[in-house]
Coordinates of C-alpha atoms in Angstrom, one line a residue:
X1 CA -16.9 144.6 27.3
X2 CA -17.8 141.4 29.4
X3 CA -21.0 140.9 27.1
X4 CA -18.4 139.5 25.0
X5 CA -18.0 136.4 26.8
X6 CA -21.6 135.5 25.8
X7 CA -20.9 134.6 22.7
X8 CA -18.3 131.7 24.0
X9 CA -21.5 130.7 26.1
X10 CA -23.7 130.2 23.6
X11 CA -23.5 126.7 23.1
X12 CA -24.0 126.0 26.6
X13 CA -27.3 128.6 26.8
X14 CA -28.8 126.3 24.1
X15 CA -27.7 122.9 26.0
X16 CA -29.6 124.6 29.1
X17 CA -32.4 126.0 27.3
X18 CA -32.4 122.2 25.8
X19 CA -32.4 120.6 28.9
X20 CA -35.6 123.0 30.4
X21 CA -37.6 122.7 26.6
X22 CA -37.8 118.8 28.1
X23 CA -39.1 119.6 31.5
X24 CA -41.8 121.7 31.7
X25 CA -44.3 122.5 34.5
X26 CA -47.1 124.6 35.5
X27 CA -48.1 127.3 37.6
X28 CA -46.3 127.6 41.1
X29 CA -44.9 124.5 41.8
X30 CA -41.9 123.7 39.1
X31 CA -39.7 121.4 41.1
X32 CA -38.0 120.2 37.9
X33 CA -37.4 123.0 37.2
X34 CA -36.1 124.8 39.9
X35 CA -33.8 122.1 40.8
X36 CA -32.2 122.8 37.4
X37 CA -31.8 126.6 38.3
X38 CA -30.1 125.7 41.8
X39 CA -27.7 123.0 40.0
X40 CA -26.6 125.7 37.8
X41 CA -26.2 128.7 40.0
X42 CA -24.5 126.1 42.6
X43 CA -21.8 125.6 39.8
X44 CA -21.2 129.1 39.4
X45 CA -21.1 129.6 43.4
X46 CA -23.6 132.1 43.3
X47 CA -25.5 132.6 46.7
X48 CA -29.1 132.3 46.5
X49 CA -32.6 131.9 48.5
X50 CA -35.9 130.1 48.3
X51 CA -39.1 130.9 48.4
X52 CA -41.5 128.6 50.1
X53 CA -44.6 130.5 48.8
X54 CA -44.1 128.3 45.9
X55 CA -40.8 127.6 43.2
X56 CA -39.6 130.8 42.5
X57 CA -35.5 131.2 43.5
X58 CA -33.5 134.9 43.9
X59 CA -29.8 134.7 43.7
X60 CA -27.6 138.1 44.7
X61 CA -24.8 139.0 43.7
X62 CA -22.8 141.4 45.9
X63 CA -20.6 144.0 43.8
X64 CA -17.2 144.7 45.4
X65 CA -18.6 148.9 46.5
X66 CA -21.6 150.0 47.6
X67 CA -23.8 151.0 45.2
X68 CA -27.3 151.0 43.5
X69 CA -29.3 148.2 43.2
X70 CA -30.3 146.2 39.8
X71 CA -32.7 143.3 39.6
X72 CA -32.9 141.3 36.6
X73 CA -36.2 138.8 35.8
X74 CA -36.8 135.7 34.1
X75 CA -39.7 133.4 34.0
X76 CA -39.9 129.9 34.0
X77 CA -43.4 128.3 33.5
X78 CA -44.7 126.1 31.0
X79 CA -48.1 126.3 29.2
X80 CA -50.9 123.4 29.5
X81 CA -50.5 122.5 25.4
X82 CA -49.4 119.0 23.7
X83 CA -46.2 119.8 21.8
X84 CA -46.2 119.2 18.0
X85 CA -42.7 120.7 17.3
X86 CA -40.8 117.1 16.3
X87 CA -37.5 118.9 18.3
X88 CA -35.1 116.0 19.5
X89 CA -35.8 117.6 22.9
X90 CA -39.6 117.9 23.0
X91 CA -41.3 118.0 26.2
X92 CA -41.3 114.8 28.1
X93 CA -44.7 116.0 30.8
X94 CA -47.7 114.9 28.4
X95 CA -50.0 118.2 27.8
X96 CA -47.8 120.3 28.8
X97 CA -44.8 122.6 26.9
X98 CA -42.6 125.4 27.0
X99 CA -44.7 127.3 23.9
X100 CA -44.0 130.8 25.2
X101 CA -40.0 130.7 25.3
X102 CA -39.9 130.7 29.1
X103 CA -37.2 128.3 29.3
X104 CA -34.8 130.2 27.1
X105 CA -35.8 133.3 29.4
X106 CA -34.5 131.5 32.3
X107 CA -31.8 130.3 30.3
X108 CA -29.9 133.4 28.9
X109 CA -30.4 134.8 32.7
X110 CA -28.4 131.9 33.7
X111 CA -25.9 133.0 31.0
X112 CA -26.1 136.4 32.3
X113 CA -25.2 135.3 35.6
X114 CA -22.4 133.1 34.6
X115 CA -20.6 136.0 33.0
X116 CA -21.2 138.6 35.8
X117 CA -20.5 136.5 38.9
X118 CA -16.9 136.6 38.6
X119 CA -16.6 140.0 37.5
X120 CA -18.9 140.8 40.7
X121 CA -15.2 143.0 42.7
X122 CA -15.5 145.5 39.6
X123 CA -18.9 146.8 39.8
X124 CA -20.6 148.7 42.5
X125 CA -23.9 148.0 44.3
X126 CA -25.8 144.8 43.8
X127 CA -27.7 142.4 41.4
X128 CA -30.9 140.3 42.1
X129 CA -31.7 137.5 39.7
X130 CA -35.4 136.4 40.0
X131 CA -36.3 133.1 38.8
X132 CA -40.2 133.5 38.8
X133 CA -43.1 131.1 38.7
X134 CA -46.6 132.0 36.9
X135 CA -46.3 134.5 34.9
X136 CA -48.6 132.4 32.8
X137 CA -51.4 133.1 35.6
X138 CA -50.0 136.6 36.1
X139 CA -49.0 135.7 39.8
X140 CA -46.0 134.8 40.0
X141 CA -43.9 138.5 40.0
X142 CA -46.2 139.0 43.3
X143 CA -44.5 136.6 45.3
X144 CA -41.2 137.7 44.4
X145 CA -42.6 140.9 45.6
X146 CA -44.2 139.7 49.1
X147 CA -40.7 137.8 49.8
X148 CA -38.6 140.9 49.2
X149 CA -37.1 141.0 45.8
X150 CA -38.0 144.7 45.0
X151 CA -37.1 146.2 48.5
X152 CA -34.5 149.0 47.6
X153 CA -34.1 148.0 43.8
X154 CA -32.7 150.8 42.2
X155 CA -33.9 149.3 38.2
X156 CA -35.4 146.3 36.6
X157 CA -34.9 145.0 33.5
X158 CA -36.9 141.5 31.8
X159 CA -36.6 140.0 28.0
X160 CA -39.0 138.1 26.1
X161 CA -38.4 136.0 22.9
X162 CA -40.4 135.4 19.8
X163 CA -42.5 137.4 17.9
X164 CA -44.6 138.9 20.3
X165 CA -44.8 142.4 18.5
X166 CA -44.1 141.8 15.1
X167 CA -43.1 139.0 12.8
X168 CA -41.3 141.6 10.4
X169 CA -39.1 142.8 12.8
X170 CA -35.5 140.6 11.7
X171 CA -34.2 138.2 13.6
X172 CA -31.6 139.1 16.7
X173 CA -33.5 142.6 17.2
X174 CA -34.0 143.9 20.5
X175 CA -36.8 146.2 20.8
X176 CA -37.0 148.4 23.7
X177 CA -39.4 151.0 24.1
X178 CA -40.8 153.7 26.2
X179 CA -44.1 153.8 27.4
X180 CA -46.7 151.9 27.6
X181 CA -46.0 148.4 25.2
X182 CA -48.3 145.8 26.6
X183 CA -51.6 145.7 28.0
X184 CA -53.2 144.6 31.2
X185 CA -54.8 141.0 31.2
X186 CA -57.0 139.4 33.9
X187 CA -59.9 136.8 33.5
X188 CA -63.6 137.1 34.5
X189 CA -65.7 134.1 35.0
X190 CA -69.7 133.8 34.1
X191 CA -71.9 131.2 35.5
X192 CA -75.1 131.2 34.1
X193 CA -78.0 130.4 35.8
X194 CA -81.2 128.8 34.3
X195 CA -83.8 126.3 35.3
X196 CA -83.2 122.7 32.9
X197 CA -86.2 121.0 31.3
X198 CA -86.8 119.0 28.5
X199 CA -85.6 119.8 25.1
X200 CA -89.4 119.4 23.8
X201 CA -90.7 121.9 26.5
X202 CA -88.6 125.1 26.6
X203 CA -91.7 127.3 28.5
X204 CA -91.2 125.1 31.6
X205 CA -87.6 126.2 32.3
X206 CA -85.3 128.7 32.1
X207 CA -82.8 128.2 28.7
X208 CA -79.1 129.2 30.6
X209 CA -77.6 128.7 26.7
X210 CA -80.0 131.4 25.0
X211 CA -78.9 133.8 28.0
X212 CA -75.6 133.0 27.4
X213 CA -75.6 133.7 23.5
X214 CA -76.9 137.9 24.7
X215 CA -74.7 138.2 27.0
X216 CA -72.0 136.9 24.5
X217 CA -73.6 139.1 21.9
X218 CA -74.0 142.1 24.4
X219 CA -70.6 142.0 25.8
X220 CA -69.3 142.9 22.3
X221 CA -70.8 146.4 22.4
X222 CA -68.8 147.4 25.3
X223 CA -65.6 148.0 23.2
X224 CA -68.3 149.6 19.8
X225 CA -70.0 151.7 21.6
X226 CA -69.0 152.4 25.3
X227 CA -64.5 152.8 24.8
X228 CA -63.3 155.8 22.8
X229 CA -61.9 154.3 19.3
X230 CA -58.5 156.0 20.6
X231 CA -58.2 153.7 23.8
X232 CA -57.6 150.1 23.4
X233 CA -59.2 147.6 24.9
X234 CA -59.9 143.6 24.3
X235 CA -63.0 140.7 25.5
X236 CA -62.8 138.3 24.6
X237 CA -64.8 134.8 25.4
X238 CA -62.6 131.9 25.0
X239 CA -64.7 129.3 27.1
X240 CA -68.0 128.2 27.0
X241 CA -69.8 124.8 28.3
X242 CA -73.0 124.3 28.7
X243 CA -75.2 121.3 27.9
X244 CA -74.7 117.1 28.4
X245 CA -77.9 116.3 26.3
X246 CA -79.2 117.4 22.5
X247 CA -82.8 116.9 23.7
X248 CA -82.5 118.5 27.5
X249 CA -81.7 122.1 28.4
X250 CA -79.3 122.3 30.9
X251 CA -79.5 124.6 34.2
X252 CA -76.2 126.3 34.1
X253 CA -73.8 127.3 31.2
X254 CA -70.4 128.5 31.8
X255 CA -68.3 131.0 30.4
X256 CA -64.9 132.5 30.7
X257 CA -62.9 135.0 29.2
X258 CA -60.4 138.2 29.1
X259 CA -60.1 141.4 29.0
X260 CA -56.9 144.1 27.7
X261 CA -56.2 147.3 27.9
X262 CA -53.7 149.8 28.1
X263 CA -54.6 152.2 30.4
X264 CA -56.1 151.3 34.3
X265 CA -59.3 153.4 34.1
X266 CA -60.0 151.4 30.6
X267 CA -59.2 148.1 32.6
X268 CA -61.6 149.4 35.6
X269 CA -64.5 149.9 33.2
X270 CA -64.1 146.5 31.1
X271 CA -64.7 144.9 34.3
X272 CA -67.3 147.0 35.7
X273 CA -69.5 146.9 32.5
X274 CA -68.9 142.9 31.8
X275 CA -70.5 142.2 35.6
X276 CA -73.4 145.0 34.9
X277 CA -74.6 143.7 31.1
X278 CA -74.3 140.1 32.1
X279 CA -76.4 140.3 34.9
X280 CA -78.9 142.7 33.6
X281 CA -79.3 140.1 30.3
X282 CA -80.1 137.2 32.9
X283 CA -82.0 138.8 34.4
X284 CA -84.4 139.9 31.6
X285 CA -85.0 136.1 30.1
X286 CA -85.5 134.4 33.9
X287 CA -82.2 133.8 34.8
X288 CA -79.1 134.7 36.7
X289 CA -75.5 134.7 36.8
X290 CA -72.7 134.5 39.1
X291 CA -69.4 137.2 38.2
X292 CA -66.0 136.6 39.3
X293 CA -63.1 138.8 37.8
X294 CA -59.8 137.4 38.4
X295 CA -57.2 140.0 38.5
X296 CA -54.1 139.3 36.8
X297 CA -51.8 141.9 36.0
X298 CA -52.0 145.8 35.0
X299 CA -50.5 147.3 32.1
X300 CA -46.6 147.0 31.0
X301 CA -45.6 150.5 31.2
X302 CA -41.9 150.8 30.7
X303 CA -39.9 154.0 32.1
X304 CA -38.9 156.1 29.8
X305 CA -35.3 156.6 31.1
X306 CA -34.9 153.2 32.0
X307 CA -35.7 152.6 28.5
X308 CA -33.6 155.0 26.7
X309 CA -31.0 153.9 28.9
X310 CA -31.1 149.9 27.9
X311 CA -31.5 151.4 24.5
X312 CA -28.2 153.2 24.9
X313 CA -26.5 149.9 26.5
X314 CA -27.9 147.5 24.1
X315 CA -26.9 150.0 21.2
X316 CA -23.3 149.9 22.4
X317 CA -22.8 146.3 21.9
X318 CA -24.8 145.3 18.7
X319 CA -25.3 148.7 16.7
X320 CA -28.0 151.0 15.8
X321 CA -29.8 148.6 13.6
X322 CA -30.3 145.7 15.6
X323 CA -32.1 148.1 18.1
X324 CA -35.7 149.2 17.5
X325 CA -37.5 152.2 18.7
X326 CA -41.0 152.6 17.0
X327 CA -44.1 152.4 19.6
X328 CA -46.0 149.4 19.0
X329 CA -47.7 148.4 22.2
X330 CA -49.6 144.8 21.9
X331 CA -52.7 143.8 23.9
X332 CA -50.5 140.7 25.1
X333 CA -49.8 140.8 29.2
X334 CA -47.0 140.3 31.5
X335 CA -47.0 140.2 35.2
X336 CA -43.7 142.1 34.9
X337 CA -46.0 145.1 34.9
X338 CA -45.8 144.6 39.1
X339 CA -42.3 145.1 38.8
X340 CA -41.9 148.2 37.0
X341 CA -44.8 149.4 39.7
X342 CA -42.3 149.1 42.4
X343 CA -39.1 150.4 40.4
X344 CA -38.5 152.3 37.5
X345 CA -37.4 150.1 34.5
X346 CA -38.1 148.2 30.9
X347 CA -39.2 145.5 29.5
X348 CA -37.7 144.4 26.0
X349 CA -38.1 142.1 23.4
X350 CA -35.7 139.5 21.7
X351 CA -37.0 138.3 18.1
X352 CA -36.3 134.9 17.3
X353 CA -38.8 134.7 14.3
X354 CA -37.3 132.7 11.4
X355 CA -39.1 131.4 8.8
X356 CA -36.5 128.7 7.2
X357 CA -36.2 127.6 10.5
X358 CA -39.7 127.2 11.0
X359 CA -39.7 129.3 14.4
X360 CA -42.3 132.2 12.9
X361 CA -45.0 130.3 15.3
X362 CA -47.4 132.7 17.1
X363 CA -46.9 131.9 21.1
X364 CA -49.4 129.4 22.8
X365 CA -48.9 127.3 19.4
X366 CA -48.2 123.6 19.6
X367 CA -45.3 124.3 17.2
X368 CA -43.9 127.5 19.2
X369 CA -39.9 127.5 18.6
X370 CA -37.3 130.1 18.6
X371 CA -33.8 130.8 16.9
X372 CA -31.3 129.6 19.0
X373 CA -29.3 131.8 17.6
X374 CA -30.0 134.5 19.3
X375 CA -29.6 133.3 22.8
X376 CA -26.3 135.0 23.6
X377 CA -28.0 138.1 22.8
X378 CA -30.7 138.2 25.2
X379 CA -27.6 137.2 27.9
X380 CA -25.2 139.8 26.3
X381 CA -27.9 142.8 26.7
X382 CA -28.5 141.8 30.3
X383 CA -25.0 141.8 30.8
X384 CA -24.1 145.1 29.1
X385 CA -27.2 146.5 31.3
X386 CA -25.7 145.5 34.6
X387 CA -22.3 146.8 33.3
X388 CA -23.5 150.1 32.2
X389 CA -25.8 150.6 35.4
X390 CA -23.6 149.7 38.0
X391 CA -19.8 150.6 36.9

């Protein structure tokens, strides 16, 4: 019943949550941040290790028997985005903000933590805590990885805030389900390759903006005509430059984008077919193009046991209706799909939408906001996890 004593944190999960909303950083190197994390985990006289790969920080907590081991993930960078929330504790780093709930993540696991440590002789086995960088760039679970987090973890378990499945789904519902429940994401790269000339004279060059338009155009039919209507899958172009001059035509365009799916053979194909049709297109009006896919993260497929088991845990403490069951993957990523590669285990969500307190937001926004609320509820279910796995 320790989850209990989550509720008399609550005030201080907010004043932490608070105090990370203000600093926010990017990609691997959050030393803002981190120092937060190791003031608070140095209070609690938690032991902990860090990586110097880049910020991430994995605290362990030794249970008085032997026993299985747990490992418990939060995230904790920022987004490159100008907040426009008016909060008393905006960001203070111009361009960038906390607009996808990462510093309440790292926050309730800091809650969780504060409430386990000293119950720590009554358990069995052992708790990691990872405090991860990049999950924003899908890279940041692989360090954890390559400096040892996973070896011999018996279960992991994340949460994410917000309204990342559905905005109907009430306020304070965890939803935890089996299966597949978010897609793969990774990022391909297109430079276009033309030959510039005067606007006035198109026949003596090669127009690298025209190309670009069919590939655009072409890239579209992948999903109509090449996937099976049955088997998700996302492009999507959300970059393109090209041009300095309205009367010249320029000799490169550039485009980026991303892909989704659900399933890995889906995700194999998006990329093969993006590199075959742009290249084919460029080739056919003069031009060429150079293809890069970045990898980012494969599909979030949570364990069925491990799901019905936080299910079970997370039922315990807040009753059947506050717990939701209903399939509803979303083409939104997570690196935490490495994770559950590596161990069995789920990934669950927190709702904080609530629209009298403005915080109904879609993620990425410049006025992205939770319910604060909520925040001992996202500590309490890691707690009541830990407690059921491990007693």
């Amino acid at each position: 019943m320790w989850w209990k004593e989550c509720k008399d944190l609550q005030e201080e999960i907010v004043a932490m949550r608070r105090e990370l909303h203000k600093i926010p950083e990017l990609g691997f190197n959050l030393p803002k941040t981190r120092e937060f994390v190791v003031k608070k985990l140095d209070e609690i006289g938690i032991p902990y290790t860090l990586s110097e790969k880049d910020s991430s920080v994995i605290a362990t907590m030794k249970c008085g028997k032997p026993g299985k081991v747990l490992a418990l993930r939060a995230d904790m960078d920022a987004l490159p985005i100008t907040e426009d929330t008016g909060l008393s504790f905006s960001s203070t780093h111009p361009g960038c903000m906390h607009a996808c709930g990462h510093d309440t993540h790292a926050a309730m696991l800091l809650g969780a933590i504060k409430v386990l440590y000293p119950h720590r002789e009554e358990l069995s086995g052992e708790i990691r805590f990872f405090f991860q960088t990049a999950e924003e760039l899908a890279k940041g679970s692989a360090i954890v990885i390559e400096n040892g987090g996973m070896e011999g973890v018996d279960a992991v378990f994340g949460i994410h805030i917000g309204s990342i499945l559905d905005k109907t789904i009430p306020c304070g519902t965890i939803a935890c389900i089996p299966g597949p429940i978010m897609a793969s994401y990774d990022r391909f790269v297109l430079d276009v390759k033309g030959v510039g000339c005067h606007a006035s004279t198109p026949e003596k060059g090669v127009d690298p903006i025209n190309i670009a338009s069919h590939i655009v155009l072409a890239l579209q039919t992948i999903n109509a005509r090449e996937i099976a209507a049955t088997d998700a899958g996302v492009i999507t172009m959300g970059m393109i430059r090209g041009g300095e001059q309205y009367n010249a035509i320029p000799s490169t365009v550039h485009i980026e984008g991303t892909t989704r799916a659900l399933k890995e053979d889906i995700r194999q194909k998006l990329a093969k077919r993006i590199g075959e049709i742009a290249k084919t297109t460029a080739e056919a009006f003069g031009g060429s193009v150079d293809y890069t896919m970045d990898w980012g993260a494969p599909p979030v497929i949570n364990d069925k046991d491990m799901a019905l088991f936080a299910q079970d845990a997370i039922r315990d403490i807040f009753g059947e209706h506050m717990v939701t069951y209903r399939e509803s993957p979303n083409m939104g990523g997570e690196d935490f799909a490495l994770y559950l590669q590596k161990a069995p285990g789920a990934f669950m969500f927190l709702s904080s939408t609530n629209p009298a307190k403005k915080t109904d937001y879609p993620h990425h926004n410049p006025k992205f906001d939770v319910d604060e609320d909520v925040f001992w509820m996202g500590s309490a279910s890691f707690v009541a996890i830990a407690e059921k796995f491990l007693k």
